Short mmCIF file of C-alpha atoms in Angstrom, two decimals:
data_model
loop_
_atom_site.label_atom_id
_atom_site.label_comp_id
_atom_site.label_asym_id
_atom_site.label_seq_id
_atom_site.Cartn_x
_atom_site.Cartn_y
_atom_site.Cartn_z
CA GLN K 1 24.75 32.33 3.07
CA VAL K 2 27.31 29.75 2.00
CA GLN K 3 27.61 26.58 4.03
CA LEU K 4 30.00 23.65 3.94
CA GLU K 5 28.85 20.33 5.35
CA GLU K 6 31.13 17.39 5.92
CA SER K 7 30.56 13.71 6.39
CA GLY K 8 32.48 10.46 6.39
CA GLY K 9 34.64 10.50 9.49
CA GLY K 10 34.84 7.65 11.94
CA LEU K 11 37.06 5.08 13.59
CA VAL K 12 39.21 2.82 11.48
CA HIS K 13 42.05 0.39 12.09
CA LEU K 14 45.63 0.84 10.98
CA GLY K 15 45.84 0.45 7.22
CA GLY K 16 42.15 1.07 6.69
CA SER K 17 40.41 3.60 4.50
CA LEU K 18 37.88 6.38 4.85
CA ARG K 19 36.32 8.80 2.40
CA LEU K 20 35.40 12.28 3.54
CA SER K 21 32.85 14.36 1.68
CA CYS K 22 32.10 18.06 1.82
CA THR K 23 29.16 19.69 0.08
CA ILE K 24 28.91 23.41 -0.60
CA SER K 25 25.54 25.11 -0.64
CA GLY K 26 24.24 28.65 -0.87
CA SER K 27 24.47 31.56 -3.23
CA LEU K 28 27.88 32.09 -4.75
CA LEU K 29 29.48 33.10 -8.01
CA SER K 30 32.60 30.95 -8.07
CA ILE K 31 34.74 28.69 -5.93
CA ARG K 32 38.35 29.87 -6.08
CA ALA K 33 40.00 27.17 -3.97
CA MET K 34 39.07 24.06 -2.03
CA ASN K 35 41.10 22.65 0.83
CA TRP K 36 41.18 19.91 3.42
CA TYR K 37 42.75 20.74 6.78
CA ARG K 38 43.17 18.67 9.89
CA ARG K 39 43.80 19.58 13.48
CA VAL K 40 44.90 17.59 16.47
CA PRO K 41 43.67 19.20 19.72
CA GLY K 42 46.29 21.56 21.05
CA GLN K 43 48.10 21.78 17.72
CA GLN K 44 47.88 24.04 14.70
CA TYR K 45 45.81 23.35 11.62
CA GLU K 46 47.64 21.36 8.98
CA LEU K 47 46.83 21.78 5.30
CA VAL K 48 46.39 18.24 4.02
CA ALA K 49 45.27 18.75 0.43
CA SER K 50 44.22 21.62 -1.78
CA ILE K 51 42.88 22.44 -5.22
CA GLU K 52 43.43 25.96 -6.50
CA ALA K 53 41.11 27.04 -9.36
CA ASP K 54 41.35 24.30 -12.00
CA GLU K 55 44.78 23.04 -11.07
CA SER K 56 45.68 19.56 -9.91
CA PRO K 57 45.55 18.79 -6.20
CA ASN K 58 48.52 19.42 -3.95
CA TYR K 59 49.24 17.31 -0.90
CA ALA K 60 51.15 17.56 2.33
CA ASP K 61 54.21 15.32 2.32
CA SER K 62 52.75 13.36 5.21
CA VAL K 63 49.82 12.12 3.09
CA LYS K 64 51.26 11.91 -0.42
CA GLY K 65 50.58 8.58 -2.03
CA ARG K 66 47.89 7.73 0.53
CA PHE K 67 45.29 10.50 0.23
CA THR K 68 43.49 11.62 -2.90
CA MET K 69 41.47 14.80 -3.18
CA SER K 70 38.82 15.17 -5.82
CA ARG K 71 35.75 17.24 -6.50
CA SER K 72 32.46 16.88 -8.29
CA ALA K 73 32.01 18.06 -11.85
CA ASP K 74 29.97 21.04 -10.71
CA LYS K 75 32.63 21.81 -8.04
CA TYR K 76 29.99 21.96 -5.33
CA ALA K 77 31.43 18.94 -3.54
CA MET K 78 34.92 17.84 -2.59
CA TYR K 79 36.17 14.50 -1.40
CA LEU K 80 39.18 13.15 0.42
CA GLN K 81 39.89 9.47 -0.10
CA MET K 82 42.21 8.35 2.67
CA ASN K 83 43.95 5.00 2.29
CA ASN K 84 46.54 3.18 4.37
CA LEU K 85 45.58 5.23 7.39
CA LYS K 86 48.00 5.56 10.28
CA PRO K 87 47.46 6.53 13.93
CA GLU K 88 49.17 9.85 13.21
CA ASP K 89 46.32 10.68 10.82
CA THR K 90 43.99 10.88 13.81
CA ALA K 91 42.55 14.39 13.88
CA VAL K 92 39.48 16.46 13.19
CA TYR K 93 39.29 17.09 9.45
CA TYR K 94 37.85 20.30 8.05
CA CYS K 95 36.93 21.29 4.55
CA ASN K 96 37.53 24.86 3.56
CA ALA K 97 36.68 26.86 0.47
CA ARG K 98 37.59 30.31 -0.78
CA ILE K 99 34.50 31.62 -2.48
CA PHE K 100 33.66 34.66 -4.58
CA GLY K 101 30.18 35.54 -3.46
CA THR K 102 27.17 37.44 -4.65
CA MET K 103 28.35 40.51 -2.72
CA LEU K 104 31.34 40.55 -5.10
CA THR K 105 33.77 39.79 -2.30
CA GLU K 106 35.94 36.78 -1.57
CA GLN K 107 35.49 34.93 1.69
CA THR K 108 36.73 31.72 3.21
CA TYR K 109 34.24 29.27 4.65
CA TRP K 110 34.81 26.24 6.86
CA GLY K 111 32.94 23.04 7.48
CA GLN K 112 32.09 21.96 10.99
CA GLY K 113 34.75 19.27 11.11
CA THR K 114 34.57 15.51 11.14
CA SER K 115 36.59 13.31 13.46
CA VAL K 116 38.90 10.61 12.15
CA THR K 117 40.41 8.14 14.60
CA VAL K 118 42.91 5.50 13.53
CA VAL K 119 43.69 2.74 16.00
CA SER K 120 46.45 0.20 15.78
#
């Protein structure tokens, strides 16, 4: 069973920084894509940043230049460095990974979410 576990959320003031982490555990063959989403209650999920295969990260326009996505060398962890945070970044952040598993099928897994609150 593959699991994603997040950490690093919290409350920060306008202009502050946070670093989210997401670790992937369990039996798998390869990680095809890694993503960070966020969701404000009552709204749809927003794709914030993504890494597809071995490509460079892509970012939503709303976070370009402020957020940086990276991953560990073994690809079993992903990170989201968030700088110059704004109140509109307040949301629950979720990591997500598309994984090719030991059953030779591809599935998408989600973390449990971590709350980020930015106050002015």
